[in-house]
XYZ file of C-alpha atoms in Angstrom:
567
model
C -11.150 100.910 103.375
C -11.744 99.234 107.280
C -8.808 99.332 108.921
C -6.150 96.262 108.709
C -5.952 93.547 111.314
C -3.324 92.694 113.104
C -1.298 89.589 111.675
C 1.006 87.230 113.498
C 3.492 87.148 110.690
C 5.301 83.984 111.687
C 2.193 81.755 111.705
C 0.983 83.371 108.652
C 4.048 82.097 106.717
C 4.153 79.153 108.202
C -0.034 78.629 107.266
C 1.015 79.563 103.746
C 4.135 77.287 103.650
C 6.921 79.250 102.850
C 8.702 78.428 106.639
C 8.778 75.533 108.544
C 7.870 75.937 112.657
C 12.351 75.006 112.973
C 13.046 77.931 110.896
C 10.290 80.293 112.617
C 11.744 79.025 116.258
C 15.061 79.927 114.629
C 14.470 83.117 113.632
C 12.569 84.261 116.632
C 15.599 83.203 119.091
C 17.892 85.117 116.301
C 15.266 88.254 116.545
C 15.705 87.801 120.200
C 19.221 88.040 119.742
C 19.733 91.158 117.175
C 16.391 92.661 118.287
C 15.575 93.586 114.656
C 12.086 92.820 113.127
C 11.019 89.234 112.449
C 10.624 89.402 108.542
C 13.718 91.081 108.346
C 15.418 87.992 109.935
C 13.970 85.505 108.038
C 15.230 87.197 104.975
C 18.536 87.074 106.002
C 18.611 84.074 107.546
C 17.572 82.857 103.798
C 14.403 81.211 104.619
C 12.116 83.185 102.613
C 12.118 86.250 100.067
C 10.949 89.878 100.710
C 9.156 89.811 98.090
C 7.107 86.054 99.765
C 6.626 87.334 102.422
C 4.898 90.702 101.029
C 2.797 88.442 98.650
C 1.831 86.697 102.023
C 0.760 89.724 103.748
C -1.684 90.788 100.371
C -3.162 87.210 100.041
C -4.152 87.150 104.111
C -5.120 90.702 104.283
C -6.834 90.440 100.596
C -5.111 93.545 99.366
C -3.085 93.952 95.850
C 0.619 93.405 96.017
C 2.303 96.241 93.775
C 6.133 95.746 92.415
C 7.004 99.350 92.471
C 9.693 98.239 89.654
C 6.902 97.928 87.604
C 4.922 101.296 89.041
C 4.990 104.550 87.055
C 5.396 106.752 90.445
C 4.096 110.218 89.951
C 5.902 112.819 91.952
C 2.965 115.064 92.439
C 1.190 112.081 94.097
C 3.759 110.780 96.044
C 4.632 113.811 97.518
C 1.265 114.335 98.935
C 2.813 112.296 102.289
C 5.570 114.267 103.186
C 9.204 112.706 103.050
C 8.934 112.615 107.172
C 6.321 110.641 107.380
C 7.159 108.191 104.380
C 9.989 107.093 105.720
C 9.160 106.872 109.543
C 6.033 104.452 108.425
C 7.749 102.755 105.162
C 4.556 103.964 103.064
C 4.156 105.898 99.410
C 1.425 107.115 98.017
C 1.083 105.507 95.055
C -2.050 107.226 93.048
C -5.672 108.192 93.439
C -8.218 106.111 93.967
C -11.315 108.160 93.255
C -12.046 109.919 96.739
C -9.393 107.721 98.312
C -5.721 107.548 97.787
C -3.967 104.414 97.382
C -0.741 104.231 99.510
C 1.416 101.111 99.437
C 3.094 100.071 103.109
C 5.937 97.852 103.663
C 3.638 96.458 106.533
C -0.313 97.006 106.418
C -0.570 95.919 109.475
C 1.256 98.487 111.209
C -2.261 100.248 112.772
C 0.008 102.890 114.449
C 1.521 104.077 110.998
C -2.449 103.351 109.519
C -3.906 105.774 112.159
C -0.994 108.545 111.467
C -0.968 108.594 107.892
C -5.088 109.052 107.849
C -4.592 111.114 109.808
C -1.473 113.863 108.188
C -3.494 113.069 104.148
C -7.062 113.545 105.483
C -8.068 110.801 102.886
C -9.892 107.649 102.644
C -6.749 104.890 102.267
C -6.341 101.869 99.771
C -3.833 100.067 101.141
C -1.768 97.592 98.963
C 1.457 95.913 100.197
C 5.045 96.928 98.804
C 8.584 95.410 99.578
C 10.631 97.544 101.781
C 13.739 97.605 99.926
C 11.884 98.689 96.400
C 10.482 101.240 99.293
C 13.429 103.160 100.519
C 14.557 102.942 96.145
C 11.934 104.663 95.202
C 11.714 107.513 98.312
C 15.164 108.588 97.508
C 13.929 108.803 93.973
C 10.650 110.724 94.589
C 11.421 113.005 97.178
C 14.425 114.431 95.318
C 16.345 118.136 96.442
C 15.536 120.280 93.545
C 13.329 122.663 95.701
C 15.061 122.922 97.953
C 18.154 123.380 96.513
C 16.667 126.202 94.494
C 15.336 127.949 98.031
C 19.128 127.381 99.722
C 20.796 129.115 96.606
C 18.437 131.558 97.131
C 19.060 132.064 100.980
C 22.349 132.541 99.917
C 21.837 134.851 97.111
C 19.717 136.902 99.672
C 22.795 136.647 102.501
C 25.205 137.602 100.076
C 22.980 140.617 98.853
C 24.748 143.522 97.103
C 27.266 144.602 99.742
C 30.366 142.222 98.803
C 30.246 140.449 102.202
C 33.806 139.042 102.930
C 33.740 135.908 101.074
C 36.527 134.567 103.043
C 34.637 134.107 106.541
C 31.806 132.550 103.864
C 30.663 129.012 106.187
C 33.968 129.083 108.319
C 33.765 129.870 111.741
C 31.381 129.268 114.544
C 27.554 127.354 112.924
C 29.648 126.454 109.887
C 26.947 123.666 109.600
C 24.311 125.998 109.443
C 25.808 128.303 106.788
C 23.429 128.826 103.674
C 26.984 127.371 101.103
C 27.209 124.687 103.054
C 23.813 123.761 103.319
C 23.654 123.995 99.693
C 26.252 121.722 98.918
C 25.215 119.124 101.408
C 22.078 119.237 99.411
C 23.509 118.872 95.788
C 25.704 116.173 96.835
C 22.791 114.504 98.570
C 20.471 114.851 95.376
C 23.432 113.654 93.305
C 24.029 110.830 95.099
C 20.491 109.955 95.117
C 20.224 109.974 91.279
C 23.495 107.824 90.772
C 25.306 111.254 89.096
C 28.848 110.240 88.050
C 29.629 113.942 88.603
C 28.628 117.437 89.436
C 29.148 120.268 87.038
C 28.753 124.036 88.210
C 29.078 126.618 85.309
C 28.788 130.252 85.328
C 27.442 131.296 82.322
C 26.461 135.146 81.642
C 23.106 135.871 83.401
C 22.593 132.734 85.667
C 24.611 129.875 87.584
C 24.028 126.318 86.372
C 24.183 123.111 88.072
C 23.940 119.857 86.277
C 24.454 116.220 86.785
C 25.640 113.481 84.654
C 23.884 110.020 85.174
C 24.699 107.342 83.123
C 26.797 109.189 80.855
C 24.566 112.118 79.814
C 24.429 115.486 81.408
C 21.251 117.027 82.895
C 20.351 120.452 83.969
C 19.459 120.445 87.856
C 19.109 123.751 89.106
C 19.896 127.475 87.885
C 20.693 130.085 90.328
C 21.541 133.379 90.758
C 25.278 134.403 89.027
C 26.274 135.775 92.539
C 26.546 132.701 94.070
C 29.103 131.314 92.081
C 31.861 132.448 93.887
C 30.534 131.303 97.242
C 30.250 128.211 95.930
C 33.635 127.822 94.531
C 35.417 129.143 97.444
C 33.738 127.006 99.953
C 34.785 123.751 97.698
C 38.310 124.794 97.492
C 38.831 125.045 101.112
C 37.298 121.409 101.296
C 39.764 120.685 98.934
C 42.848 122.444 100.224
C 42.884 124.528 97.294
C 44.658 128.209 96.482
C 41.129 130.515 97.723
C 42.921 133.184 96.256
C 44.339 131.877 92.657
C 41.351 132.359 90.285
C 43.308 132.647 87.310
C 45.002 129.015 86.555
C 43.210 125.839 86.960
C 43.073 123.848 90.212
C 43.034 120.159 90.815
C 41.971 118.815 94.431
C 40.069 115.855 96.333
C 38.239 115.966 99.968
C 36.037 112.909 101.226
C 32.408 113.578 102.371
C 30.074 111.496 104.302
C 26.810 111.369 102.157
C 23.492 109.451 103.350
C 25.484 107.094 105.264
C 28.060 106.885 102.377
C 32.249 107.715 102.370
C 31.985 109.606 99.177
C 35.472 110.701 97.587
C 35.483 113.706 95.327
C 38.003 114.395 92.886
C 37.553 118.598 91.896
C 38.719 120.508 89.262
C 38.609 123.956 88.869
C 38.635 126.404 85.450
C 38.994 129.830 84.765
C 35.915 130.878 82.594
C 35.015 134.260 80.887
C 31.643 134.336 83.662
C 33.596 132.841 86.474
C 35.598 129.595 88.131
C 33.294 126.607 86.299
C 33.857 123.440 88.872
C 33.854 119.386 87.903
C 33.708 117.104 90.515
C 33.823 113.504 89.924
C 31.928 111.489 92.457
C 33.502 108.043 93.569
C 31.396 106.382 96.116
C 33.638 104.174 98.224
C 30.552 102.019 100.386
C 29.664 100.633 97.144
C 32.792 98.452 96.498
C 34.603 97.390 93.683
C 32.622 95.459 91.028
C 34.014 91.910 90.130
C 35.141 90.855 86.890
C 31.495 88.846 86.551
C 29.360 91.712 87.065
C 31.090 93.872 84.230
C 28.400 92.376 81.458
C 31.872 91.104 79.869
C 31.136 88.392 77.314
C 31.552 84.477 79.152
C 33.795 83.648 76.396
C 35.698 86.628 77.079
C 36.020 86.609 80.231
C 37.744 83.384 80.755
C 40.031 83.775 78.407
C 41.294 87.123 80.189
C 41.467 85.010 83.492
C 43.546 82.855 81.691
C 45.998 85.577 80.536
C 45.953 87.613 83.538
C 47.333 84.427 85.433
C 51.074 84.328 83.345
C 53.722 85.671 85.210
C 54.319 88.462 82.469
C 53.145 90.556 79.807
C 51.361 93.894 78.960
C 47.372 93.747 79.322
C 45.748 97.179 77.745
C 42.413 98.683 78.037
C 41.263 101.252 75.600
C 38.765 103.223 74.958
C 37.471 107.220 76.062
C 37.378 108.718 78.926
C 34.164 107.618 81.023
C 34.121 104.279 79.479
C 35.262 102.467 82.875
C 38.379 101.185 81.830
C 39.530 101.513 86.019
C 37.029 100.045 86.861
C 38.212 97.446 84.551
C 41.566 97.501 85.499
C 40.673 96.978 89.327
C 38.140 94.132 88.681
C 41.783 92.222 87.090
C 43.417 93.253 90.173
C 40.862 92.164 92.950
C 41.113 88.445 90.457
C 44.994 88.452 91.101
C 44.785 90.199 95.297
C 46.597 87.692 97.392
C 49.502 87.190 100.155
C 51.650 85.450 97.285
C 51.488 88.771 95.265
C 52.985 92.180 95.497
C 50.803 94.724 93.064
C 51.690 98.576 92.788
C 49.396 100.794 90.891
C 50.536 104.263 89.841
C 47.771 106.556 89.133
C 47.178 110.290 88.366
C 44.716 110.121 90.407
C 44.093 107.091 92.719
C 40.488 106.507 92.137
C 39.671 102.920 94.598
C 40.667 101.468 97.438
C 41.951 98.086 97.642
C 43.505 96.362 100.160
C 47.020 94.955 100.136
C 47.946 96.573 97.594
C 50.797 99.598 97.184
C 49.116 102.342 95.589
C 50.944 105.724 94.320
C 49.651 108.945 93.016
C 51.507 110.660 90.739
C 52.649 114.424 91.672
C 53.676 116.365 88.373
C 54.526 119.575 90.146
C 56.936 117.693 92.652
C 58.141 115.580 89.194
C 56.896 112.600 90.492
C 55.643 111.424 87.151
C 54.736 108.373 85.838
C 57.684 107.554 84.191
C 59.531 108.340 87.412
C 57.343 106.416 89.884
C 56.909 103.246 87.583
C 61.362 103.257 87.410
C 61.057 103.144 91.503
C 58.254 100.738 91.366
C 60.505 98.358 89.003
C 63.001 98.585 92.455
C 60.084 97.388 94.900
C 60.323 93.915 93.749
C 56.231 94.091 92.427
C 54.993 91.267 90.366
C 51.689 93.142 89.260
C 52.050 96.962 88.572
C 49.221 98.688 87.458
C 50.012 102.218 85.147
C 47.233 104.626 85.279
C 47.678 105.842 81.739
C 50.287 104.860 79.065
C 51.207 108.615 78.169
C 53.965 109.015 76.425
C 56.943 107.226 75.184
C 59.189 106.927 78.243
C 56.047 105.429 80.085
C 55.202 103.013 77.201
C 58.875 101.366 77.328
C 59.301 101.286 80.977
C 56.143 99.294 81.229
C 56.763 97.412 77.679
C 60.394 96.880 79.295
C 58.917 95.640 82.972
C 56.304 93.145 81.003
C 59.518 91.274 79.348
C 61.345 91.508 82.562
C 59.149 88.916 84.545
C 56.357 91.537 86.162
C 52.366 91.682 84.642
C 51.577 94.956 83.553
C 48.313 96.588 83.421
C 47.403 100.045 81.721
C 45.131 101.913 79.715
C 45.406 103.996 76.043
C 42.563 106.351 74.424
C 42.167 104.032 70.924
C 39.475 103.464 69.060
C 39.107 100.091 68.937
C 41.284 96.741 70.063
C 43.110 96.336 66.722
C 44.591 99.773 66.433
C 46.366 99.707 69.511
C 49.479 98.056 69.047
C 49.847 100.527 65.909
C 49.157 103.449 67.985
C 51.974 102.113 70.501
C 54.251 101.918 67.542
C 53.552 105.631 66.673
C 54.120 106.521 70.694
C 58.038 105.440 69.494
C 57.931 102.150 70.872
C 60.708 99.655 69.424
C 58.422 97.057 67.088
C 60.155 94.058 69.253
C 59.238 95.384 72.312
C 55.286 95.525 71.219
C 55.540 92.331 69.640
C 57.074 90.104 72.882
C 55.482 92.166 75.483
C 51.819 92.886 74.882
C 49.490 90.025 75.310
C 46.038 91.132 75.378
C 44.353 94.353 74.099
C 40.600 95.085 75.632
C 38.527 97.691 74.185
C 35.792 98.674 76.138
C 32.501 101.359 76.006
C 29.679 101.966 78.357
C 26.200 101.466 77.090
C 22.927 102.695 78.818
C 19.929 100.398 79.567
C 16.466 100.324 79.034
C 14.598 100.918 82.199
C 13.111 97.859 83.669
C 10.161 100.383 84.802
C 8.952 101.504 81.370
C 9.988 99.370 78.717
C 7.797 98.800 76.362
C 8.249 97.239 72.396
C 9.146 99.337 69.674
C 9.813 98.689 65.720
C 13.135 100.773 64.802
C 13.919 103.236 62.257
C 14.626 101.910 59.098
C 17.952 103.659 59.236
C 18.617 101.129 62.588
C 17.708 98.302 61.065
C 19.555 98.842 57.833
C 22.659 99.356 60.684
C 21.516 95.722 62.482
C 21.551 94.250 58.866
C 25.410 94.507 58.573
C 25.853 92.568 61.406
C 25.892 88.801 60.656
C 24.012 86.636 62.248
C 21.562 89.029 64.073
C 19.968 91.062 61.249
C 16.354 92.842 61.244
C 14.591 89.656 61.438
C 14.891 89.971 65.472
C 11.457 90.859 67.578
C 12.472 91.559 70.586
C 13.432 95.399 70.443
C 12.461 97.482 73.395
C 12.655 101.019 74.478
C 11.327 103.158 77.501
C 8.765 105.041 77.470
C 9.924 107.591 80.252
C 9.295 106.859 84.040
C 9.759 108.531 87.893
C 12.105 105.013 87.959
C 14.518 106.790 85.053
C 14.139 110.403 85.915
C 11.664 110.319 82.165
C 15.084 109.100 80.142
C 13.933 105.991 79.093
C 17.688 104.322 80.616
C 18.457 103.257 83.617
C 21.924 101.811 84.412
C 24.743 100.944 81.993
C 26.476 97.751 81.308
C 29.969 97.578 79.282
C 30.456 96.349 75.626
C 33.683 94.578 74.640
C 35.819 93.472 72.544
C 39.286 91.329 72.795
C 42.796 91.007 70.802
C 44.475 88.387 71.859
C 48.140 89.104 70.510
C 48.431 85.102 69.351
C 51.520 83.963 66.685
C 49.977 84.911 63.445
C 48.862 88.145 64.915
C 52.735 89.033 66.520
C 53.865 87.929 62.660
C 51.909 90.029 60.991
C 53.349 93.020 63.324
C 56.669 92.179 63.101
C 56.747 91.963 59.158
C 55.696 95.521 59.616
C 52.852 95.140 57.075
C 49.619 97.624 58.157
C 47.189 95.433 56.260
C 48.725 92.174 56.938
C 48.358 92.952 60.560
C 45.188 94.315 60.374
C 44.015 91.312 58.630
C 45.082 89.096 61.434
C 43.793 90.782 64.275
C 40.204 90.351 63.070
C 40.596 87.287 61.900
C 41.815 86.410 65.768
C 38.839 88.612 67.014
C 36.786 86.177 64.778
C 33.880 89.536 64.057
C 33.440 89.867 68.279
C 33.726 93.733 68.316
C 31.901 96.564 69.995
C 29.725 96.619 67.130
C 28.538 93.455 67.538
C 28.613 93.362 71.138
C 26.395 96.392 70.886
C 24.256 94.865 68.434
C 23.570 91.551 70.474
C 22.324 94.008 73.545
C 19.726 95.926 71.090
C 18.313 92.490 69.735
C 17.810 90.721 72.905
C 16.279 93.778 74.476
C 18.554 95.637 77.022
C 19.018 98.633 74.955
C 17.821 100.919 72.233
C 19.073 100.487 68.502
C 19.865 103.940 68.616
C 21.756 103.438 72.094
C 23.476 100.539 70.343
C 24.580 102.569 67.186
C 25.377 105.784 69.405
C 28.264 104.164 71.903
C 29.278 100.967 69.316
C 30.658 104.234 67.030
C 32.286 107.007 69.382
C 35.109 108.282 67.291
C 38.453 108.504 69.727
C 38.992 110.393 72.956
């Protein structure tokens, strides 16, 4: 292909009418201003899209437009440019082209970044035009760490060697940033971060070291190394963490914050003794990202107003349930950013504290000092709150404290590991909890899973299983008569899982008169009864269901979360 001409972006817009001249002088006295690139500030200024103005560039310079959300990007081809050069010139190569090589540029009519990337492929070029945010989305996808977080564990098997080097000095001292453990780790947690992993698991197991991520709720292998490393590895985390270097033998629980692409990541790390070694968990929470609001939870509209409503009384117990993973915090803080004001004091107590939010008292628990959360929550009571969060109802001193503190004038919040929405104020009953207590002080039960996605990237129709539509046929209303079903076929986008992303399925017991009856008259099935007649058939289930039919998840996805048994 000849190579591009240069384009006078502002008149081009304005020639294709997406800007007025008003908002181009605008923009160009605001470029003037921030000195950042003209397209750029009209985006944020809100006078046109990234995505108009790239569909501008491939009209004028009559060159396709690709939406790399729509791409299949093959590693093997992408990586032909190396990462250096992709992200200096904001280009990808996107596949061949016969003798050529198609590469998509954020702007084709940068003839610098044209000359320079002839010039490092040694190929003919197809140019085609991509947005610059889809860009930099898919280059941290592509140009992921597994290489070379298989050569660093290998510089460090080799520096380790068979002499039993103190393990002690391991990456402290003088060029600690150059140390083979620590460039290692910067590199996992990198990758991690890159791929959206929840956490980080390192495992010794009896020949070989294995490191895997879980994204999206599912655990996958990323490297194995040499067993020797293991060690290394461990030690150089628990000094991040403050942790015992020398106590191998009992479990260890620690946190340390690390700066990640740009990103204040907080790790929570837990350490076990294992027959082949210390196996490590850390839990990544990524504190740039921000706390998700109530509306972006994929909580049912009808749902969530009703829990505004509630979470606005002055009192009264609130519980989410369901297992570990299923983001009942994340829940829990959504409520709280809803209620965050001046006119409000709010404690949480929390084993451990896993967001920021400010204005608000937060306290970790401390089970070795005794500072449990019976113990904090009594003190709390004496800091004149009127929202207290509790981390966890655990046993029963915890349950009636807070039980006690929602019919004393304060709104409670907690969680409990339950199966579902209706057999929670049974199992609070069978933590020892006085009937009367349950009955006047818990207003609203929320059960909660995570469900995975179908990737926007590769979806593609599908008929289900017999055995998955026989499972949508139970479910009034939506049956097997629905068309819509979708599945992924397996893209760079969703690292070949099909999913990409989760969104949360719900369901809601509202404890209303008939339903606080029925649990008074201590009748199971009269109670039971009740509470689904109040739920009205809007459970996980269904929620779960709804998703598969209108095409944001699998059936199988659907039937997989909608019936996890109990933590």
């Amino acid at each position: 292909m000849a190579r591009p001409e240069r384009v006078r972006l502002g008149q081009l817009l304005i020639d294709q009418r997406l800007i007025t001249e008003e908002q181009l002088a605008r923009a160009l006295t605001e470029q003037k201003r921030t000195g950042r690139k003209l397209g750029r500030t009209l985006v944020e200024l809100g006078f046109v899209t990234e995505d108009e103005i790239s569909r501008a560039l491939a009209r004028q310079l009559k060159i396709p437009f690709v939406d790399l959300r729509r791409q299949d990007i093959r590693p093997e081809v992408a990586q032909k440019l190396p990462e250096v050069h992709a992200r200096r010139f904001r280009a990808l190569a996107l596949e061949e082209a016969g003798s050529a090589l198609r590469v998509g540029m954020a702007d084709p009519t940068d003839l610098f970044a044209y000359d320079e990337l002839t010039r490092v492929l040694k190929r003919d070029l197809e140019l085609a035009v991509v947005t610059e945010s889809q860009l930099l989305e898919v280059i941290d996808r592509v140009y992921r760490r597994t290489e070379e977080i298989s050569n660093l564990a290998q510089a460090l098997e080799e520096e380790l060697g068979d002499s039993g080097i103190d393990l002690a000095a391991l990456g402290l001292g003088a060029g600690v940033e150059d140390a083979p453990v620590v460039k290692l780790l910067q590199s996992v947690f990198e990758d991690a971060v890159q791929v959206r992993a929840s956490d980080i698991h390192i495992e010794p197991q009896e020949r070989r070291l294995q490191i895997r991520f879980r994204i999206d709720g599912v655990l996958h292998l990323q490297t194995e190394a040499d067993l020797r490393i293991a060690s290394a590895l461990a030690l150089r985390l628990k000094l991040m963490a403050g942790l015992d270097i020398a106590e191998r033998r009992l479990p260890q629980d620690g946190r340390f914050n690390a700066k990640v692409r740009g990103s204040s990541i907080d790790v929570r790390l837990s350490t076990m003794p294992t027959q082949h070694g210390e196996s490590i968990v850390m839990r990544l929470l990524n504190q740039s990202e921000g706390l998700l609001r109530l509306s972006q939870l994929g909580m049912p509209e009808d749902i969530q107003q009703r829990l505004r409503q509630v979470i606005q009384r002055p009192s009264g117990m609130v519980l989410v349930t369901g297992p570990t993973g299923s983001g009942k915090t994340t829940t829990l803080y959504a409520l709280l950013a809803e209620l965050n004001s001046v006119e409000r004091k709010i404690i949480t107590v929390e084993d451990p504290v896993e967001y920021r939010l400010a204005g608000v008292s937060q306290v970790q628990v401390h089970e070795k000092i005794d500072l449990t959360f019976g113990r904090v929550l009594r003190s709390a009571l004496r800091q004149d709150p009127d929202v207290i969060l509790v981390g966890e109802m655990r046993d029963q001193g915890t349950v009636e404290t807070g039980l006690r503190a929602a019919m004393t004038g304060h709104l409670v919040f907690s969680t409990l590991h339950t199966n579902d929405a209706v057999s929670t104020p049974v199992r609070l009953l069978d933590m020892g909890a006085p009937r009367y207590m349950v009955a006047m002080s818990l207003h609203l039960v929320l059960a909660q899973r995570l469900l995975r996605l179908v990737c926007e990237g590769c979806a593609e129709p599908y008929l289900p299983l017999p055995q998955e539509l026989e499972w949508l046929r139970q479910e009034p209303g939506i049956g097997a008569s629905a068309t819509g079903f979708v599945h992924g076929r397996g893209c760079s986008r969703c690292s070949g899982t099909g999913y990409r992303g989760r969104t949360g399925i719900y369901e809601m017991l509202e404890m209303t008169r008939p339903v606080v009856e029925a649990l008074s008259r201590e009748d199971a099935a009269a109670f039971a009864a009740a509470a689904r007649e109040q739920m009205r058939g809007h459970t996980l289930r269904r929620h779960a269901a709804q998703l598969a039919a209108s095409g944001r998840t699998t059936v199988a996805e659907a039937m997989r979360v909608a019936s996890q048994g109990e933590d």
